Amino acid sequence: MIDNIISGGALALTGQALFFSFLGTFAGVFVGAIPGLSGAMLIALILPVTFYMDPLNALTLIVGIYVGAVSGGLISATLLRVPGTISSLVTTFDGYPLAASGKPGRALGLGITASLFGGVFSWLFLISIAEPLSVWATRFTPFNYFCLILLAFMLISSLSEGNMIKGLISAAIGFLLALPGIDPSSAQARLTFGFVDLNSGLPMLPFFVGMFALGTVLSDIATTRDSGMPGKASGSATSGIWLKLADHKRHLVNNVRSSLVGVAIGILPGIGSNISSFSAYVMAKSFSKEPEKFGHGSEEGIIASEASNNAAVGGALIPTLAIGLPGSFVDVLLLAAFLIHNIQPGPLLFTNHPQMVYGLIMGYLIANIFMFLIMMFTIRYTAKIIHFPRSILFSGIIVFSTVGAFAMDNSSWSLWVMLIFGFLGLILDLLRYPLAPFAVAFILGPMAEQKLRTGLQMTAGSYAELYTDPANVLLLGLAAIFLIGPMVKEIRMQRRSRAASDLKKA
Amino acid sequence: MKRRPFWELVFSLALMLAMVVVLIEAGKVKTSPFDELGSAFFPRALAIIIVVLSIPVFIRNAISILRPPAAPETGSDSSTPALSASNVIKTITISFLTIAYVGGIALRLLPFSVLTAAFLTFGILALNGWKLHRIIWIIPGAIIFGLLMEYMFTRVFIMDLPAFQVWF
């Protein structure tokens, strides 16, 4: 393991890998800082380009974007009270009030430093847990895998947007859309409706580019307010940005606690950094000696949000690399990048491509360091980019989406697929059907089917292992809890609101 | 900040109808005695799940339409962004422009640079609320961008996009 870490580190420190890591982080910070654009959108756009690149360079580029985008969101959250990315929403609660009180540099400095802390903290977990977890995962039976994927579907459907039924529908549609084509088990065409183009299934790249680049842009155009930004903090964005040693000491416990929350939530399959920042914020408030300051420019609030959302990135990479289950929405795109390069994600990744995986893990650490340096030294300019005209950005993204979808196989079929999924993404987004379960199911659905069918072949058609193996029972039990729990909660809430309205009438 | 019960109802209904089509299509798949589940199992199961889950969405929205709630609703749906008329017009315009742009490339109607320049000009103008005085810098910028993109994608990346030199 140590040898692989050293050789992976050496690969990550080559000129090319460093260049792509820097480029990705730089682009990620800028994209994250601009409200309406997201890291997922940029990764979806860049995926076709990675096809021409060395796998490690491609992966370090993507991880750089991922880290940069999660961190860059804090700039507009702090200076404009508009979260650049959904994961920095919680940062607006205290980042903006502190910035508005004449301390924008201090607010940004706290957020950027906490982001670095969270990123490095989660890297320590990533490098120490991922390989042992992958070794353990090689013992998984096909039924174990099937149950684990089922649990991932339930988790992401129940927690992604708060509407369980819509989350499940979204996951089921994503799963269903992954099925057309020649079934690899039986060599039969299914759900092709007579279209020859569908024999090889829906092309992955145009699907992702359509859903997450075109669809998001159209949705942003539909929902962006005309009245402009809600606020603008005054003062220098660089004054007080560097924290003193006493500040680091004072916020150490909060940093560690929030990073732990981020890693723990990030590890859960399919759940991203937005939930972790909420959880860490609530926890920081409950442990704080000054809870009344939360929401009014509390430094602890900014640190909790930023440390946890960056830590969740590293946490989410753990199941992605060790088991092949995406830890977050963006990790789905990372898995797609693996597949584009014919690298099968899963427990054997550490056995078959150890140097590349450790190169990627070291690249994650490097991206965090780059993120810190880029944000600290370019904040003066980054703070201005958030006002870049949306009209140019959105039109440009549509052009690049079109070229990106076409790039993979130079076929017009890919363009139509991109267009259809762009509009489907718009409709789902406007009707509040979460896109994360859709994307996760599109990638993991066929794997779930294949594992269940392999399991049944191995047991001569017996389902007994599903209810006799304790691991399966545990996973299915958890899946049932995540299925029933939110429904019970919703029924209770409805009863309460009904009771309240009855009381009002009386 | 309201839900869109009518459109949610329409979508759930469309989804249910689409699943009926999926069920019919899945019925055409032959079963094999050597395969316990068969190729049609998951398509069928998922179609049924989607129909079953769409029913409560349909009923809930039908009730909302027939008996609109007096008080504003709570829950996750309350965060649904409001759609202003100008945003709807912009979205529809950009959607049509995108269809025309993608269709133009797919059907190879015009060179990529021309289509891109036209799309950028009209797209930026539409998103800016048709402020025509900006056309002075938008048109030259879009033409330069279109030509550069065509050169890069057809000459550097050797992509089979409809290129200018083929037409002229």
XYZ file of C-alpha atoms in Angstrom:
674
model
C 0.000 0.000 0.000
C 2.821 2.410 0.918
C 4.574 1.632 -2.386
C 1.386 2.386 -4.290
C 0.881 5.631 -2.385
C 4.429 6.728 -3.238
C 4.180 5.786 -6.900
C 0.678 7.283 -7.148
C 1.968 10.450 -5.504
C 4.830 10.583 -8.016
C 2.315 10.290 -10.868
C 0.156 13.031 -9.387
C 3.200 15.286 -9.117
C 4.170 15.033 -12.786
C 3.932 18.287 -14.722
C 0.891 17.226 -16.745
C -1.100 15.970 -13.755
C -0.282 19.115 -11.781
C -1.305 21.262 -14.740
C -4.670 19.530 -15.135
C -5.262 19.581 -11.391
C -4.579 23.324 -11.309
C -6.690 23.924 -14.407
C -9.604 21.928 -13.009
C -9.461 23.604 -9.612
C -9.167 27.056 -11.162
C -12.122 26.445 -13.485
C -14.072 24.849 -10.620
C -13.584 27.861 -8.336
C -14.831 30.228 -11.034
C -17.777 28.037 -11.995
C -18.672 27.492 -8.341
C -18.523 31.230 -7.698
C -21.027 32.029 -10.443
C -24.585 31.375 -9.248
C -26.439 29.160 -11.674
C -23.368 27.281 -12.840
C -22.254 24.150 -11.044
C -19.342 21.765 -10.908
C -21.565 18.970 -12.226
C -22.405 21.090 -15.255
C -18.750 21.793 -16.020
C -17.771 18.150 -15.490
C -20.572 17.040 -17.834
C -19.257 19.487 -20.439
C -15.646 18.394 -19.972
C -16.379 14.613 -20.032
C -16.204 14.317 -23.838
C -12.823 16.070 -23.839
C -11.439 13.639 -21.254
C -11.969 10.856 -23.780
C -8.830 12.115 -25.558
C -6.791 12.413 -22.357
C -4.650 10.117 -20.233
C -6.986 8.575 -17.577
C -5.124 10.011 -14.580
C -4.963 13.496 -16.098
C -8.676 13.271 -16.882
C -9.527 12.175 -13.354
C -7.352 14.820 -11.669
C -9.006 17.434 -13.877
C -12.455 16.262 -12.782
C -11.511 16.033 -9.094
C -10.004 19.524 -9.354
C -13.274 20.881 -10.749
C -15.206 19.053 -8.026
C -13.088 20.513 -5.198
C -12.926 23.981 -6.771
C -16.674 24.186 -7.403
C -17.682 23.126 -3.892
C -15.298 25.752 -2.449
C -15.955 28.512 -5.004
C -19.635 28.611 -4.040
C -18.743 30.389 -0.818
C -17.618 33.533 -2.670
C -21.037 34.542 -3.969
C -22.665 33.107 -0.826
C -20.572 35.488 1.265
C -20.496 38.559 -0.954
C -23.964 38.433 -2.542
C -26.035 36.160 -0.279
C -26.547 33.954 -3.338
C -25.107 30.447 -2.987
C -22.838 29.719 -5.948
C -23.578 26.043 -5.455
C -26.269 24.327 -3.412
C -23.628 23.081 -0.941
C -22.782 26.676 0.028
C -26.392 27.605 0.795
C -25.753 27.335 4.546
C -22.757 29.678 4.205
C -25.140 32.495 3.250
C -26.714 32.320 6.749
C -23.621 33.772 8.426
C -21.158 34.548 5.645
C -23.229 37.364 4.200
C -24.159 39.024 7.525
C -20.480 39.029 8.547
C -19.454 40.420 5.152
C -22.241 43.008 5.265
C -20.981 44.175 8.650
C -17.818 45.369 6.904
C -15.726 42.202 7.210
C -15.973 40.452 3.823
C -12.272 39.512 3.902
C -12.640 37.920 7.317
C -15.763 36.004 6.228
C -14.046 34.728 3.082
C -10.849 33.863 4.970
C -12.779 31.769 7.498
C -14.628 29.951 4.725
C -11.576 29.286 2.573
C -9.454 28.082 5.497
C -12.258 25.828 6.743
C -12.634 24.448 3.204
C -8.941 23.515 3.167
C -9.219 21.956 6.621
C -12.256 19.898 5.619
C -10.612 18.794 2.379
C -7.347 17.696 3.972
C -9.164 16.049 6.891
C -11.292 13.978 4.528
C -8.203 13.118 2.456
C -6.712 11.453 5.547
C -9.812 9.273 5.788
C -9.803 8.619 2.057
C -6.206 7.412 1.922
C -6.478 5.266 5.040
C -9.958 3.731 4.583
C -10.526 3.341 0.846
C -8.211 0.391 0.133
C -9.107 -1.660 3.239
C -12.768 -1.063 2.387
C -12.189 -2.241 -1.183
C -10.447 -5.412 0.095
C -13.413 -6.057 2.342
C -15.780 -5.346 -0.556
C -14.233 -8.133 -2.656
C -16.019 -10.550 -0.299
C -19.390 -9.108 -1.271
C -21.682 -11.601 -2.963
C -23.829 -10.478 -5.916
C -26.829 -10.397 -3.548
C -24.868 -8.139 -1.129
C -24.197 -5.769 -4.004
C -27.801 -5.789 -5.082
C -28.955 -4.948 -1.545
C -26.314 -2.219 -1.217
C -27.435 -0.586 -4.462
C -31.050 -0.831 -3.317
C -30.041 0.935 -0.097
C -28.258 3.631 -2.129
C -31.456 4.193 -4.160
C -33.531 4.524 -0.994
C -31.029 6.841 0.683
C -30.698 9.197 -2.232
C -34.427 9.177 -2.982
C -35.417 9.920 0.586
C -32.799 12.535 1.404
C -31.910 14.293 -1.821
C -34.755 16.799 -2.041
C -37.145 15.907 0.701
C -39.887 14.462 -1.501
C -39.669 10.699 -1.194
C -42.190 9.694 -3.867
C -40.735 12.024 -6.478
C -37.249 10.834 -5.580
C -38.312 7.222 -6.100
C -40.048 8.015 -9.384
C -36.938 9.859 -10.539
C -34.729 6.882 -9.637
C -37.105 4.436 -11.362
C -37.124 6.526 -14.572
C -33.307 6.726 -14.520
C -33.089 2.958 -14.023
C -35.611 2.292 -16.793
C -33.768 4.542 -19.259
C -30.572 2.576 -18.673
C -32.233 -0.642 -19.850
C -32.940 -0.201 -23.604
C -30.622 -2.083 -25.933
C -29.249 -5.576 -26.266
C -29.454 -7.290 -22.889
C -25.908 -8.593 -22.220
C -27.252 -11.641 -20.321
C -29.658 -12.932 -22.951
C -28.466 -11.090 -26.108
C -32.073 -10.019 -26.695
C -33.094 -6.515 -27.736
C -35.454 -4.876 -25.261
C -37.257 -1.523 -25.129
C -35.737 -0.501 -28.461
C -39.136 0.174 -30.110
C -37.589 -0.910 -33.399
C -34.909 1.819 -33.402
C -31.570 0.363 -34.453
C -29.755 3.233 -32.726
C -31.178 2.059 -29.403
C -29.603 -1.412 -29.722
C -26.490 -0.185 -27.947
C -28.560 1.691 -25.369
C -28.739 5.406 -24.696
C -25.288 6.964 -25.069
C -23.999 7.983 -21.648
C -22.231 11.223 -22.546
C -25.058 12.946 -24.431
C -27.356 11.813 -21.618
C -25.234 13.520 -18.945
C -24.479 16.587 -21.052
C -28.193 16.982 -21.805
C -29.397 16.470 -18.245
C -26.778 18.420 -16.348
C -25.561 21.079 -18.757
C -28.393 21.909 -21.173
C -31.206 21.033 -18.734
C -29.652 23.045 -15.908
C -29.086 26.082 -18.115
C -32.694 26.029 -19.355
C -33.936 25.603 -15.807
C -31.755 28.500 -14.631
C -33.121 30.738 -17.393
C -36.646 29.803 -16.345
C -36.149 30.475 -12.652
C -33.528 33.237 -12.360
C -35.036 36.331 -10.844
C -35.020 39.447 -13.006
C -34.534 41.685 -10.013
C -30.864 40.741 -9.825
C -28.853 39.777 -6.793
C -30.453 40.069 -3.368
C -27.519 41.807 -1.726
C -23.983 43.026 -2.119
C -21.492 43.268 0.729
C -19.277 46.318 0.808
C -15.618 46.520 1.847
C -12.375 44.962 0.721
C -12.527 41.228 -0.049
C -8.891 40.782 0.934
C -8.652 42.674 4.210
C -8.356 40.206 7.111
C -8.460 37.174 4.825
C -5.423 35.521 6.460
C -6.336 34.127 9.865
C -4.089 34.363 12.896
C -2.824 31.386 14.878
C -5.222 32.234 17.699
C -8.140 31.987 15.237
C -7.037 28.522 14.133
C -6.790 27.387 17.765
C -10.175 28.842 18.633
C -11.924 27.125 15.739
C -10.047 23.812 15.795
C -12.733 21.781 17.572
C -15.480 23.125 15.328
C -13.355 22.395 12.262
C -12.711 18.796 13.354
C -16.324 18.151 14.363
C -17.755 19.633 11.164
C -15.250 17.755 9.002
C -16.176 14.512 10.751
C -19.848 15.168 10.004
C -18.921 15.881 6.389
C -16.919 12.672 5.983
C -19.571 10.550 7.709
C -22.399 11.903 5.552
C -20.252 11.913 2.415
C -19.530 8.193 2.793
C -23.237 7.360 2.575
C -23.929 6.425 -1.043
C -25.544 9.089 -3.161
C -25.637 11.882 -0.585
C -23.673 15.017 -1.292
C -22.218 17.964 0.528
C -25.434 19.996 0.826
C -26.892 17.743 3.512
C -23.597 17.588 5.396
C -23.348 21.374 5.672
C -26.861 21.598 7.136
C -26.106 18.846 9.654
C -22.757 20.357 10.680
C -24.357 23.798 11.033
C -27.086 22.488 13.333
C -24.487 20.585 15.362
C -22.171 23.618 15.627
C -25.078 25.733 16.841
C -26.039 23.212 19.497
C -22.439 23.014 20.778
C -21.806 26.759 20.559
C -21.450 29.052 23.569
C -23.029 31.813 21.474
C -25.886 30.132 19.577
C -27.752 33.452 19.361
C -25.087 34.705 16.932
C -25.968 32.030 14.366
C -27.702 33.624 11.420
C -26.204 37.018 12.280
C -22.613 36.574 11.145
C -21.355 33.771 13.381
C -17.810 32.682 12.523
C -18.614 29.186 13.809
C -21.504 28.941 11.348
C -19.291 29.733 8.357
C -16.672 27.215 9.469
C -19.229 24.463 10.106
C -20.742 24.855 6.651
C -17.510 25.113 4.680
C -15.464 22.484 6.554
C -18.257 19.947 6.247
C -19.129 20.491 2.589
C -15.489 20.097 1.555
C -15.003 17.099 3.841
C -18.043 15.498 2.225
C -16.223 15.526 -1.126
C -13.432 13.313 0.252
C -15.945 11.211 2.163
C -17.962 10.662 -0.999
C -14.874 9.513 -2.880
C -14.438 6.619 -0.411
C -17.399 4.450 -1.588
C -16.891 5.659 -5.160
C -13.341 4.317 -5.355
C -13.645 1.390 -2.945
C -16.980 -0.148 -3.940
C -17.945 1.602 -7.164
C -21.005 3.197 -5.558
C -21.093 6.974 -6.085
C -20.863 8.827 -2.793
C -22.514 11.875 -4.302
C -24.218 13.184 -7.381
C -20.943 14.466 -8.905
C -19.276 11.114 -8.255
C -21.681 9.615 -10.783
C -19.902 11.700 -13.408
C -16.542 10.546 -12.057
C -17.703 6.950 -12.493
C -18.756 7.835 -16.040
C -15.203 9.096 -16.659
C -13.841 5.742 -15.442
C -16.163 3.894 -17.808
C -15.192 6.132 -20.750
C -11.610 4.973 -20.242
C -12.702 1.330 -19.964
C -11.794 1.218 -16.286
C -14.319 -0.758 -14.265
C -14.992 0.992 -10.954
C -15.369 -1.299 -7.951
C -13.370 -3.237 -5.388
C -10.864 -4.492 -7.960
C -9.858 -0.953 -8.890
C -7.164 -0.933 -6.207
C -5.855 -4.296 -7.454
C -5.976 -3.594 -11.180
C -5.029 0.113 -11.270
C -3.351 0.878 -7.913
C -1.090 3.639 -9.172
C -3.907 5.431 -10.934
C -6.213 5.275 -7.900
C -3.534 6.559 -5.546
C -2.575 9.149 -8.135
C -6.195 10.287 -8.025
C -6.232 10.296 -4.212
C -3.028 12.345 -4.113
C -4.529 14.551 -6.823
C -7.432 15.214 -4.451
C -5.012 16.518 -1.810
C -3.187 18.635 -4.382
C -6.496 20.057 -5.633
C -7.350 21.151 -2.087
C -4.017 22.941 -1.763
C -4.472 24.564 -5.172
C -8.002 25.576 -4.184
C -6.690 27.333 -1.078
C -3.929 29.145 -2.962
C -6.154 30.118 -5.899
C -8.897 31.445 -3.679
C -6.573 33.291 -1.324
C -4.559 34.973 -4.061
C -7.228 35.584 -6.691
C -10.187 36.508 -4.521
C -9.944 40.148 -5.628
C -10.639 39.037 -9.234
C -12.896 36.070 -8.478
C -15.165 38.438 -6.563
C -15.705 40.324 -9.825
C -16.356 37.285 -12.060
C -19.617 36.619 -10.214
C -21.089 39.556 -12.132
C -20.220 38.056 -15.551
C -23.251 38.388 -17.897
C -25.480 35.305 -17.732
C -26.629 35.784 -21.318
C -23.119 35.077 -22.670
C -22.465 32.252 -20.222
C -25.704 30.425 -20.878
C -25.494 30.747 -24.666
C -21.863 29.581 -24.585
C -22.753 26.560 -22.441
C -25.415 25.475 -24.936
C -22.843 25.680 -27.771
C -20.317 23.617 -25.786
C -23.020 21.111 -24.748
C -23.888 20.559 -28.390
C -20.272 20.080 -29.435
C -19.611 17.885 -26.368
C -22.509 15.569 -27.193
C -21.372 15.322 -30.806
C -17.698 14.769 -29.942
C -17.991 11.204 -28.678
C -19.043 9.460 -31.880
C -19.686 12.273 -34.406
C -23.294 11.154 -34.781
C -26.442 13.216 -35.010
C -28.220 10.588 -32.872
C -26.138 11.795 -29.901
C -27.294 15.358 -30.562
C -30.961 14.351 -30.469
C -30.381 12.344 -27.276
C -28.724 15.397 -25.697
C -31.624 17.603 -26.738
C -34.308 15.216 -25.451
C -32.588 14.772 -22.096
C -31.968 18.498 -21.839
C -35.709 19.124 -22.022
C -36.471 16.178 -19.743
C -33.998 17.657 -17.232
C -35.773 21.016 -17.479
C -39.202 19.452 -16.890
C -38.017 17.328 -13.964
C -36.254 20.306 -12.400
C -39.232 22.638 -12.748
C -41.580 20.032 -11.281
C -39.106 19.422 -8.434
C -38.234 15.833 -9.326
C -34.685 15.472 -7.965
C -32.092 14.752 -10.637
C -29.588 13.032 -8.343
C -31.572 9.753 -7.959
C -32.152 9.794 -11.715
C -28.412 9.987 -12.489
C -27.397 7.488 -9.802
C -29.995 4.978 -10.999
C -28.930 5.415 -14.617
C -25.396 4.334 -13.681
C -26.168 1.798 -10.930
C -29.422 0.354 -12.279
C -27.866 -2.019 -14.818
C -25.343 -3.091 -12.174
C -28.182 -3.938 -9.767
C -29.905 -6.001 -12.439
C -26.725 -7.812 -13.393
C -25.866 -8.622 -9.746
C -29.337 -9.977 -8.988
C -29.346 -12.145 -12.105
C -25.817 -13.423 -11.404
C -26.800 -14.163 -7.809
C -29.824 -16.123 -8.944
C -27.746 -18.092 -11.422
C -25.274 -18.956 -8.645
C -28.007 -20.131 -6.297
C -30.000 -21.959 -8.971
C -32.839 -19.488 -8.756
C -33.103 -19.341 -4.975
C -33.779 -16.007 -3.257
C -33.002 -17.494 0.175
C -29.711 -15.637 0.550
C -31.596 -12.355 0.549
C -33.216 -13.177 3.895
C -30.705 -15.605 5.438
C -27.461 -13.643 5.019
C -27.258 -11.172 7.968
C -25.555 -8.535 5.776
C -28.427 -8.641 3.297
C -31.001 -8.529 6.074
C -29.242 -5.483 7.559
C -29.009 -3.677 4.217
C -32.614 -4.448 3.282
C -33.742 -3.429 6.779
C -31.968 -0.087 6.421
C -33.449 0.352 2.955
C -36.915 -0.296 4.412
C -36.290 2.271 7.177
C -35.247 4.879 4.622
C -38.307 4.011 2.540
C -40.863 4.100 5.352
C -39.275 6.748 7.616
C -39.836 9.798 5.394
C -43.380 8.627 4.539
C -44.292 8.374 8.240
C -42.741 11.807 8.792
C -44.766 13.292 5.935
C -48.030 11.775 7.219
C -47.306 13.193 10.694
C -46.600 16.634 9.248
C -49.844 16.554 7.277
C -51.782 15.556 10.409
C -50.176 18.380 12.364
C -50.949 20.974 9.699
C -54.528 19.651 9.477
C -54.883 19.880 13.253
C -53.504 23.415 13.170
C -55.941 24.495 10.454
C -58.855 22.864 12.375
C -57.798 24.811 15.449
C -57.761 28.039 13.453
C -61.263 27.347 12.113
C -62.521 26.621 15.635
C -43.590 30.288 -4.445
C -46.345 27.860 -5.479
C -46.458 24.275 -6.615
C -47.571 23.613 -10.146
C -50.406 21.118 -9.585
C -51.731 21.250 -13.138
C -48.379 20.521 -14.762
C -47.535 17.916 -12.132
C -50.844 16.241 -12.856
C -50.186 16.327 -16.610
C -46.681 14.932 -16.096
C -47.825 12.099 -13.827
C -50.555 11.206 -16.312
C -48.081 11.256 -19.215
C -45.721 9.123 -17.172
C -48.428 6.533 -16.506
C -49.342 6.386 -20.194
C -45.682 6.044 -21.167
C -45.345 3.149 -18.729
C -48.266 1.369 -20.374
C -46.333 1.614 -23.654
C -43.216 0.281 -21.879
C -45.222 -2.636 -20.487
C -46.499 -3.489 -23.981
C -42.981 -3.236 -25.428
C -41.542 -5.351 -22.589
C -44.178 -7.968 -23.334
C -42.517 -8.580 -26.701
C -39.309 -9.808 -25.040
C -39.031 -13.592 -25.088
C -38.289 -15.460 -21.850
C -35.511 -18.009 -21.553
C -35.769 -21.188 -19.409
C -32.116 -20.679 -18.361
C -32.636 -17.197 -17.025
C -34.576 -16.996 -13.766
C -35.621 -13.357 -14.129
C -35.475 -12.807 -17.865
C -34.759 -9.634 -19.796
C -38.264 -8.276 -19.338
C -38.421 -8.502 -15.542
C -36.825 -5.168 -14.677
C -38.563 -3.127 -17.404
C -41.914 -4.533 -16.269
C -41.201 -4.115 -12.565
C -39.971 -0.536 -13.000
C -42.926 0.418 -15.197
C -45.326 -0.922 -12.567
C -43.434 0.873 -9.770
C -43.587 4.158 -11.691
C -47.336 3.768 -12.296
C -47.971 2.900 -8.642
C -45.916 5.863 -7.424
C -47.466 8.253 -9.950
C -50.989 7.523 -8.706
C -50.579 9.392 -5.371
C -48.887 12.281 -7.187
C -51.816 12.398 -9.617
C -54.453 12.218 -6.865
C -52.719 14.815 -4.702
C -52.518 17.289 -7.565
C -56.058 16.555 -8.727
C -57.280 17.361 -5.203
C -55.177 20.533 -5.194
C -56.799 21.648 -8.442
C -60.352 20.764 -7.379
C -59.989 22.098 -3.831
C -57.269 24.751 -3.770
C -55.786 25.104 -0.261
C -56.754 28.292 1.568
C -53.447 28.652 3.391
C -50.055 28.519 1.675
C -48.690 24.998 1.626
C -45.676 23.963 3.598
C -43.048 21.349 2.799
C -40.327 20.953 0.262
C -42.487 21.985 -2.680
C -42.878 25.471 -1.266
C -39.328 26.174 -2.358
C -40.325 25.800 -6.008
C -39.041 28.894 -7.784
C -41.650 31.196 -9.213
C -41.796 31.560 -12.994
C -42.170 35.104 -14.241
C -43.702 35.770 -17.653
C -40.440 37.195 -18.997
C -38.512 34.128 -17.839
C -41.035 31.811 -19.472
C -40.715 33.726 -22.751
C -36.913 33.625 -22.512
C -36.937 29.885 -21.806
C -39.288 29.155 -24.705
C -37.220 31.346 -27.047
C -33.935 29.726 -26.024
C -35.534 26.279 -26.300
C -36.619 26.955 -29.882
C -33.238 28.464 -30.734
C -31.516 25.397 -29.243
C -33.722 23.020 -31.236
C -32.961 25.008 -34.409
C -29.234 25.092 -33.627
C -28.937 21.393 -32.756
C -31.230 20.433 -35.646
C -29.175 22.568 -38.034
C -25.994 20.767 -37.022
C -27.584 17.301 -36.957
C -29.103 17.768 -40.414
C -26.003 19.624 -41.639
C -28.074 22.534 -42.952
C -25.385 25.216 -42.627
C -21.722 25.430 -41.553
C -21.110 25.127 -37.813
C -19.618 28.634 -37.616
C -22.681 30.225 -39.212
C -25.095 28.296 -36.993
C -23.044 29.100 -33.884
C -22.773 32.804 -34.706
C -26.523 32.995 -35.383
C -27.374 31.064 -32.223
C -25.112 33.211 -30.046
C -26.446 36.462 -31.527
C -30.099 35.582 -31.060
C -29.486 33.725 -27.779
C -27.637 36.616 -26.126
C -30.161 39.129 -27.439
C -33.107 37.042 -26.206
C -31.582 36.628 -22.756
C -30.877 40.375 -22.605
C -34.494 41.208 -23.374
C -33.833 42.125 -27.037
C -31.810 45.247 -26.224
C -30.872 45.930 -29.831
C -28.207 48.570 -29.128
C -25.939 45.755 -27.910
C -26.028 44.153 -31.345
C -22.979 46.261 -32.311
C -20.671 44.112 -30.200
C -22.728 40.907 -30.109
C -22.623 40.199 -33.879
C -18.858 40.633 -34.410
C -18.152 38.722 -31.176
C -20.449 35.860 -32.199
C -18.920 35.645 -35.706
C -15.350 35.558 -34.375
C -16.315 32.983 -31.732
C -18.130 30.837 -34.325
C -15.191 30.837 -36.734
C -12.689 30.080 -33.974
C -14.831 27.235 -32.648
C -15.235 25.770 -36.142
C -11.504 25.930 -36.753
C -10.714 24.353 -33.397
C -13.257 21.533 -33.559
C -12.881 20.632 -37.237
C -9.139 21.199 -37.745
C -7.614 20.588 -34.293
C -10.003 17.981 -32.853
C -10.962 16.647 -36.346
C -14.665 16.425 -35.589
C -17.133 15.766 -38.399
C -19.088 18.988 -37.900
C -20.587 20.718 -40.963
C -17.654 22.951 -41.870
C -17.450 26.255 -43.720
C -14.951 25.110 -46.372
C -17.334 22.400 -47.592
C -19.980 25.005 -48.373
C -17.888 27.778 -49.879
